[in-house]
Short mmCIF file of C-alpha atoms and ligand atoms in Angstrom, two decimals:
data_model
loop_
_atom_site.label_atom_id
_atom_site.label_comp_id
_atom_site.label_asym_id
_atom_site.label_seq_id
_atom_site.Cartn_x
_atom_site.Cartn_y
_atom_site.Cartn_z
CA MET A 1 117.73 99.30 102.17
CA HIS A 2 115.57 100.60 105.07
CA VAL A 3 113.41 98.40 107.32
CA LEU A 4 110.72 99.63 109.57
CA ARG A 5 110.53 97.08 112.43
CA GLY A 6 107.94 96.11 114.98
CA GLY A 7 104.94 98.08 113.92
CA ARG A 8 101.66 97.43 112.15
CA VAL A 9 100.61 98.32 108.63
CA ALA A 10 97.18 99.88 107.82
CA ASP A 11 95.69 100.37 104.36
CA VAL A 12 92.47 99.53 102.52
CA ASP A 13 93.36 95.77 103.15
CA GLY A 14 93.15 96.29 106.84
CA THR A 15 95.49 96.54 109.70
CA ARG A 16 97.99 93.93 110.59
CA ALA A 17 101.33 93.37 112.32
CA ALA A 18 104.11 93.65 109.76
CA ASP A 19 107.66 94.84 109.06
CA VAL A 20 108.25 96.86 105.89
CA ALA A 21 111.46 96.85 103.79
CA ILE A 22 112.25 99.57 101.30
CA ALA A 23 115.04 99.76 98.65
CA ASP A 24 115.60 101.70 95.53
CA GLY A 25 112.26 103.55 95.62
CA GLU A 26 110.18 100.37 96.01
CA ILE A 27 108.52 98.52 98.83
CA VAL A 28 110.40 95.14 98.62
CA ALA A 29 108.92 93.19 101.53
CA VAL A 30 105.89 93.46 103.91
CA GLY A 31 105.29 90.78 106.43
CA ASP A 32 106.45 89.07 109.66
CA PRO A 33 110.05 89.59 110.63
CA ALA A 34 111.30 86.19 109.26
CA ALA A 35 109.69 86.87 105.91
CA VAL A 36 111.30 90.35 105.65
CA ASP A 37 114.78 88.89 106.77
CA ALA A 38 114.37 86.25 104.00
CA ALA A 39 113.74 88.92 101.44
CA LEU A 40 116.82 90.85 102.77
CA GLU A 41 118.94 87.79 102.50
CA GLY A 42 117.74 87.19 98.95
CA ASP A 43 118.75 90.68 98.11
CA ASP A 44 121.99 90.15 96.07
CA THR A 45 122.51 93.86 95.54
CA ALA A 46 123.17 94.23 99.27
CA THR A 47 126.92 94.78 100.09
CA ASP A 48 128.69 95.90 103.28
CA ALA A 49 128.29 99.56 101.95
CA THR A 50 124.47 99.14 101.77
CA GLU A 51 123.96 97.56 105.09
CA PRO A 52 120.23 97.77 105.75
CA THR A 53 119.15 100.56 108.33
CA GLU A 54 116.45 99.89 110.68
CA THR A 55 113.87 102.15 112.44
CA ASP A 56 111.94 100.90 115.39
CA VAL A 57 108.28 101.68 114.86
CA SER A 58 106.86 99.40 117.48
CA GLY A 59 103.45 100.72 118.87
CA ARG A 60 103.17 102.66 115.55
CA VAL A 61 101.25 102.22 112.30
CA ILE A 62 102.64 102.54 108.87
CA ALA A 63 100.13 103.79 106.29
CA PRO A 64 100.19 104.82 102.60
CA GLY A 65 100.73 108.65 102.19
CA LEU A 66 97.63 110.80 101.66
CA ILE A 67 96.59 111.86 98.16
CA ASP A 68 94.79 115.18 97.83
CA ALA A 69 92.78 115.35 94.65
CA HIS A 70 92.13 119.11 94.76
CA VAL A 71 94.71 121.71 95.71
CA HIS A 72 95.70 125.15 94.54
CA LEU A 73 99.53 125.31 95.02
CA MET A 74 99.70 129.14 94.34
CA MET A 75 97.34 130.17 96.92
CA ASP A 76 98.05 130.70 100.74
CA GLY A 77 94.83 130.50 102.64
CA ARG A 78 94.33 134.32 102.83
CA PRO A 79 90.91 135.51 103.71
CA ASP A 80 90.29 137.53 100.53
CA VAL A 81 91.67 135.64 97.48
CA ALA A 82 91.15 138.64 95.25
CA THR A 83 94.03 140.31 96.99
CA ALA A 84 96.56 137.71 95.46
CA THR A 85 95.91 139.09 91.83
CA ALA A 86 98.37 141.83 92.41
CA ASP A 87 101.23 139.35 93.24
CA SER A 88 103.71 138.57 90.52
CA ASP A 89 103.84 135.05 89.08
CA TYR A 90 107.29 134.55 90.83
CA THR A 91 105.72 135.40 94.21
CA ALA A 92 103.05 132.81 93.50
CA SER A 93 105.63 130.22 92.61
CA TYR A 94 107.59 130.72 95.89
CA ARG A 95 104.38 130.30 97.59
CA ALA A 96 103.88 127.03 95.85
CA ALA A 97 107.21 125.74 96.95
CA ARG A 98 106.27 126.44 100.55
CA ASN A 99 102.99 124.73 100.18
CA LEU A 100 104.56 121.60 98.78
CA ARG A 101 106.96 121.40 101.72
CA ALA A 102 104.01 121.90 104.22
CA ALA A 103 102.00 119.22 102.52
CA ALA A 104 104.83 116.66 102.58
CA GLU A 105 105.51 117.30 106.29
CA ALA A 106 101.72 116.65 106.88
CA GLY A 107 102.01 113.19 105.28
CA VAL A 108 100.71 114.08 101.80
CA THR A 109 102.58 112.25 98.98
CA ALA A 110 100.61 113.31 95.98
CA VAL A 111 98.41 116.33 95.10
CA ARG A 112 96.25 117.32 92.07
CA ASP A 113 96.51 121.06 91.37
CA LEU A 114 93.12 122.10 89.82
CA GLY A 115 93.85 125.59 88.77
CA ALA A 116 96.93 127.82 88.60
CA ARG A 117 98.37 130.70 86.69
CA GLY A 118 100.08 129.64 83.47
CA THR A 119 102.13 126.61 83.88
CA LEU A 120 103.00 127.21 87.64
CA ALA A 121 101.64 123.89 88.74
CA ILE A 122 102.85 121.97 85.69
CA ASP A 123 106.34 123.24 86.31
CA ALA A 124 106.05 122.48 90.05
CA SER A 125 105.33 118.85 89.01
CA GLU A 126 108.53 118.76 87.11
CA ALA A 127 110.51 120.53 89.84
CA VAL A 128 109.27 117.83 92.37
CA ALA A 129 110.18 114.99 89.94
CA ASP A 130 113.71 116.52 89.38
CA GLY A 131 114.28 116.92 93.17
CA VAL A 132 114.43 120.79 92.90
CA LEU A 133 111.56 121.04 95.32
CA VAL A 134 110.67 118.77 98.23
CA GLY A 135 106.97 117.85 98.05
CA PRO A 136 104.38 115.37 97.17
CA ARG A 137 104.14 114.45 93.40
CA VAL A 138 101.97 116.90 91.52
CA VAL A 139 99.39 116.08 88.92
CA ALA A 140 98.29 119.35 87.36
CA CYS A 141 95.61 120.77 85.12
CA GLY A 142 97.28 124.00 84.03
CA ARG A 143 94.71 126.76 83.67
CA ASN A 144 90.99 126.27 84.51
CA VAL A 145 88.74 126.49 81.35
CA ILE A 146 85.90 128.80 82.19
CA MET A 147 83.28 130.99 80.48
CA THR A 148 84.14 134.73 79.99
CA GLY A 149 83.66 136.39 83.34
CA GLY A 150 82.96 133.02 85.05
CA HIS A 151 84.23 131.62 88.43
CA GLY A 152 87.95 132.18 89.00
CA ASN A 153 88.33 134.51 85.91
CA TRP A 154 91.33 136.16 87.35
CA PHE A 155 93.45 133.05 86.49
CA GLY A 156 91.17 130.91 84.24
CA ARG A 157 91.29 130.61 80.55
CA GLU A 158 88.09 132.26 79.35
CA ALA A 159 86.34 130.43 76.33
CA ASP A 160 82.93 130.64 74.87
CA GLY A 161 81.26 128.25 72.55
CA PRO A 162 82.34 124.50 71.79
CA ALA A 163 85.13 125.49 69.39
CA GLU A 164 86.89 127.86 71.89
CA VAL A 165 86.46 125.51 74.68
CA ARG A 166 88.05 122.82 72.68
CA LYS A 167 90.96 124.97 71.84
CA ALA A 168 91.31 126.13 75.52
CA ALA A 169 91.50 122.48 76.59
CA ARG A 170 94.00 121.56 73.95
CA GLU A 171 96.25 124.54 75.00
CA GLN A 172 96.33 122.92 78.53
CA LEU A 173 97.32 119.51 77.04
CA LYS A 174 99.96 121.13 74.90
CA ALA A 175 101.37 122.85 77.99
CA GLY A 176 101.72 119.44 79.70
CA ALA A 177 98.49 119.06 81.77
CA ASP A 178 97.75 115.64 83.18
CA VAL A 179 94.18 116.49 83.84
CA LEU A 180 91.75 119.09 82.41
CA LYS A 181 89.59 121.34 84.78
CA CYS A 182 86.54 123.35 83.96
CA MET A 183 83.90 125.36 85.64
CA ALA A 184 80.42 123.88 85.15
CA THR A 185 78.79 126.38 87.69
CA GLY A 186 79.58 129.65 89.61
CA GLY A 187 81.44 129.57 92.92
CA VAL A 188 81.74 130.92 96.35
CA LEU A 189 84.93 133.00 96.01
CA THR A 190 84.17 134.99 92.80
CA GLU A 191 82.32 138.21 93.40
CA GLY A 192 79.21 138.36 91.46
CA ALA A 193 79.09 134.69 90.44
CA VAL A 194 76.00 132.76 91.55
CA THR A 195 77.31 129.77 93.39
CA GLY A 196 74.96 127.14 91.84
CA ALA A 197 74.14 128.62 88.43
CA PRO A 198 75.43 126.63 85.40
CA GLU A 199 78.30 128.32 83.61
CA LEU A 200 79.75 126.18 80.66
CA THR A 201 76.82 124.86 78.56
CA PRO A 202 76.26 121.18 77.91
CA ALA A 203 77.61 121.63 74.38
CA GLU A 204 80.72 123.42 75.84
CA LEU A 205 81.22 120.60 78.32
CA ALA A 206 80.92 118.01 75.56
CA ALA A 207 83.58 119.83 73.71
CA PHE A 208 85.76 119.93 76.87
CA THR A 209 85.64 116.08 77.52
CA ASP A 210 85.83 115.25 73.88
CA ALA A 211 89.12 117.15 73.63
CA ALA A 212 90.50 114.98 76.62
CA ALA A 213 89.19 111.75 75.08
CA PRO A 214 91.89 110.94 72.53
CA THR A 215 94.57 110.82 75.23
CA ASP A 216 92.35 109.35 77.96
CA THR A 217 93.09 112.44 80.03
CA PRO A 218 90.84 112.67 83.08
CA THR A 219 88.58 115.66 83.43
CA ALA A 220 87.43 117.56 86.51
CA ALA A 221 84.45 119.97 86.83
CA HIS A 222 83.94 122.52 89.45
CA ALA A 223 80.11 122.16 90.08
CA HIS A 224 77.96 123.31 93.02
CA GLY A 225 74.39 123.37 91.60
CA GLU A 226 72.47 120.18 90.70
CA ALA A 227 71.95 121.45 87.03
CA GLY A 228 75.71 121.97 86.46
CA ILE A 229 76.52 118.63 88.19
CA LYS A 230 74.22 116.87 85.87
CA ASN A 231 75.48 118.72 82.88
CA ALA A 232 78.97 117.63 83.70
CA VAL A 233 78.11 113.99 84.46
CA GLU A 234 76.24 113.77 81.14
CA ALA A 235 79.35 115.20 79.34
CA GLY A 236 81.38 112.30 80.92
CA ILE A 237 83.40 114.29 83.32
CA THR A 238 85.66 111.97 85.42
CA SER A 239 85.17 113.98 88.75
CA VAL A 240 82.69 116.48 90.21
CA GLU A 241 84.54 118.92 92.58
CA HIS A 242 82.59 120.33 95.53
CA GLY A 243 79.07 118.94 94.45
CA THR A 244 77.55 121.05 97.23
CA PHE A 245 73.89 121.09 96.05
CA MET A 246 73.95 117.46 94.79
CA ASP A 247 70.43 115.99 94.77
CA ARG A 248 69.25 112.35 94.66
CA GLU A 249 69.14 112.28 90.90
CA ALA A 250 72.65 113.71 90.37
CA ALA A 251 73.98 111.24 92.98
CA GLU A 252 72.32 108.36 91.19
CA MET A 253 73.73 109.54 87.90
CA MET A 254 77.24 109.68 89.48
CA ALA A 255 76.92 106.22 90.99
CA GLU A 256 75.79 104.69 87.90
CA ARG A 257 78.61 106.12 85.76
CA GLY A 258 81.26 105.85 88.37
CA THR A 259 81.85 109.54 88.50
CA TYR A 260 84.11 110.47 91.41
CA TRP A 261 82.91 113.09 93.99
CA VAL A 262 85.65 115.22 95.49
CA PRO A 263 83.72 117.01 98.37
CA THR A 264 86.41 119.59 99.64
CA ALA A 265 84.66 119.82 103.13
CA SER A 266 87.72 121.83 104.29
CA ALA A 267 87.01 124.68 101.83
CA LEU A 268 83.56 125.18 103.08
CA HIS A 269 84.61 124.93 106.78
CA GLY A 270 87.55 127.35 106.21
CA ILE A 271 85.01 130.02 105.15
CA VAL A 272 82.08 129.24 107.44
CA ASP A 273 84.12 128.78 110.64
CA HIS A 274 86.09 131.94 110.25
CA GLY A 275 83.60 134.32 108.68
CA THR A 276 83.67 138.05 108.01
CA GLU A 277 85.54 138.78 111.43
CA ALA A 278 88.48 137.06 109.78
CA GLY A 279 88.40 139.27 106.82
CA ILE A 280 86.57 137.07 104.45
CA PRO A 281 84.32 139.09 102.11
CA GLU A 282 80.77 139.27 103.21
CA GLU A 283 79.40 137.88 99.96
CA ALA A 284 81.56 134.85 100.05
CA VAL A 285 80.56 134.13 103.67
CA ALA A 286 76.86 134.40 102.90
CA LYS A 287 77.34 132.08 99.94
CA ALA A 288 79.25 129.54 101.89
CA GLU A 289 76.79 129.49 104.68
CA ASP A 290 73.98 128.81 102.20
CA ALA A 291 76.04 126.02 100.60
CA ALA A 292 76.89 124.52 103.95
CA GLU A 293 73.13 124.00 104.74
CA HIS A 294 72.79 121.92 101.54
CA PHE A 295 76.14 119.99 101.92
CA ASP A 296 74.69 117.67 104.63
CA ASP A 297 72.01 116.54 102.13
CA ALA A 298 74.58 116.11 99.36
CA TRP A 299 76.38 113.74 101.69
CA ASP A 300 73.37 111.77 102.42
CA HIS A 301 72.50 111.40 98.71
CA ALA A 302 76.02 110.42 97.90
CA LEU A 303 76.32 107.80 100.66
CA ASP A 304 72.85 106.36 99.77
CA ALA A 305 73.52 106.17 96.18
CA GLY A 306 77.19 104.82 96.53
CA VAL A 307 78.91 107.64 94.74
CA PRO A 308 82.72 106.91 94.69
CA ILE A 309 84.53 109.42 96.86
CA ALA A 310 88.14 110.82 96.48
CA MET A 311 89.60 112.94 99.15
CA GLY A 312 90.30 116.59 98.22
CA THR A 313 90.55 119.79 100.28
CA ASP A 314 90.74 122.76 97.80
CA ALA A 315 93.86 123.74 100.03
CA GLY A 316 94.82 127.37 99.39
CA THR A 317 91.42 128.72 99.79
CA PRO A 318 90.66 130.89 103.01
CA PHE A 319 92.00 129.32 106.23
CA ASN A 320 92.50 126.13 104.24
CA TYR A 321 96.20 125.40 104.66
CA PHE A 322 98.39 122.60 103.09
CA GLY A 323 99.67 121.63 106.54
CA ASP A 324 95.99 120.85 107.55
CA ILE A 325 95.12 118.58 104.72
CA PRO A 326 94.85 115.47 106.90
CA ALA A 327 91.93 117.26 108.72
CA GLU A 328 89.75 116.54 105.76
CA LEU A 329 89.64 112.85 106.79
CA SER A 330 88.11 113.78 110.17
CA LEU A 331 85.59 116.05 108.41
CA MET A 332 84.57 113.28 105.98
CA VAL A 333 83.93 111.02 109.08
CA GLU A 334 81.62 113.80 110.52
CA TYR A 335 79.75 113.63 107.36
CA GLY A 336 79.19 109.82 107.54
CA LEU A 337 82.14 108.04 106.17
CA SER A 338 83.97 105.43 108.55
CA PRO A 339 87.60 106.04 109.32
CA ALA A 340 88.44 103.10 106.86
CA ASP A 341 86.21 104.67 104.13
CA ALA A 342 88.06 107.98 104.62
CA LEU A 343 91.32 106.12 104.26
CA GLU A 344 90.11 104.46 101.08
CA ALA A 345 89.01 107.94 99.66
CA ALA A 346 92.43 109.47 100.37
CA THR A 347 94.50 106.57 99.11
CA VAL A 348 93.36 104.00 96.50
CA ASN A 349 90.42 106.04 95.31
CA ALA A 350 92.39 109.33 95.00
CA ALA A 351 95.27 107.34 93.32
CA ASP A 352 92.86 105.78 90.82
CA LEU A 353 91.26 109.29 90.04
CA LEU A 354 94.72 110.82 89.55
CA GLY A 355 95.91 107.93 87.40
CA LEU A 356 98.79 107.01 89.68
CA ASP A 357 99.76 103.39 89.56
CA GLY A 358 101.55 101.55 92.51
CA VAL A 359 100.59 103.93 95.26
CA GLY A 360 97.87 103.89 97.92
CA ARG A 361 98.70 100.53 99.54
CA VAL A 362 101.54 99.24 101.78
CA THR A 363 102.36 96.28 99.61
CA GLU A 364 105.40 94.80 97.76
CA GLY A 365 106.13 96.48 94.38
CA TYR A 366 104.44 99.74 95.43
CA ARG A 367 106.20 103.08 95.71
CA PRO A 368 107.34 103.85 99.27
CA ASP A 369 105.08 106.87 99.79
CA LEU A 370 104.50 106.13 103.48
CA VAL A 371 103.56 107.80 106.73
CA VAL A 372 104.16 106.43 110.29
CA LEU A 373 101.44 107.24 112.67
CA ASP A 374 100.74 107.01 116.37
CA ALA A 375 97.28 105.33 115.94
CA ASP A 376 95.52 103.17 113.46
CA PRO A 377 93.84 105.23 110.76
CA ASN A 378 91.27 102.39 109.91
CA ALA A 379 89.89 103.02 113.41
CA ASP A 380 90.65 106.70 113.98
CA ALA A 381 90.57 109.40 111.27
CA GLY A 382 92.40 111.73 113.77
CA ALA A 383 95.45 109.31 113.47
CA TRP A 384 96.63 111.18 110.35
CA ARG A 385 97.60 114.37 112.32
CA ASP A 386 101.28 114.92 113.21
CA PRO A 387 102.89 111.94 111.42
CA GLU A 388 105.99 110.44 113.15
CA ALA A 389 107.69 109.97 109.84
CA VAL A 390 106.97 110.52 106.18
CA PHE A 391 108.66 108.78 103.28
CA LEU A 392 108.38 110.33 99.76
CA GLY A 393 109.44 107.62 97.28
CA GLY A 394 111.52 106.08 100.20
CA ASP A 395 113.27 109.30 101.16
CA ARG A 396 112.61 110.36 104.65
CA VAL A 397 111.39 113.96 104.80
CA VAL A 398 110.01 113.93 108.45
ZN1 LIG B 401 89.51 124.66 93.66
#
């Protein structure tokens, strides 16, 4: 039993003074000191050997841990991702272990890996669950399903035609994927790919979502251009990743169907803010600069239409580090969300998208994935930087 005393609690239900008691991987009491004491006294498992420990968090704020709906555990933020193709799978795995640790220390308590080599991210999920690695819980897609020569072809599973796409999707499910990810358009970081051009066809996307349907597995589509976004939404995809060139019609379709948008502002900023001087290939910088011009409009359309938003960073892409994941919330605020909306996107919305129950709020019965902050994240999106303490399932890691 561990009690956090004297602070405030902030989540999607607001910010209020409350103590929080944690025991056996669960939040067992949230409330005024007397209510928490009563819960402790009623705890018949408590013995002298399990005397509650207390941490004074007065002046501080206890918030749910952040959930990042789009990362690449095997990548390390290097300027030219193509240079990582020469690394062995083992090297990529060690990098993933380091990234998981960095994310946990930044207050991230769950991540969704949307594309790795082989079963690297699926195995990372198991390693975290078994306590082999310290890190946020991992939800993983296995390999990306892409057209031959499409975006990310150095690690994606290439497939052409509905039958092959269906098989490629089923291979990921067989390998243990929790979510399926495909490329509906080109991308910024693949040489020769046209950022917004459609890649998988409507018929291929339909086969992809159909393969996920029997097990209710969520699906994610990388999509920059509006045609690719609409193709993905019409195929019933669960989330559109990036959505950089989203137009009004695409936004309205997404809002109507409840399709999540994962904007990954950090990815675009990592490239545009560093540029060719930092070693990012010229073509990638030019494509990112073009995309950045349209990204403001995408936000306007999404906010006007009421598209549900889940926080995601694309961590691992150039200058987009796992330790900086909380900076995405400040970027989302620059694009028009309130700090409270950004908190919602990074907690309850992302938990819903990832299919994680019992996380994203500081409430009784929930998993103690918690961060202790110096300021109220419902009022200040910068509050997420440098957490005072981080609890993963009740275990303190910072
Ligand atoms: Zn990505």
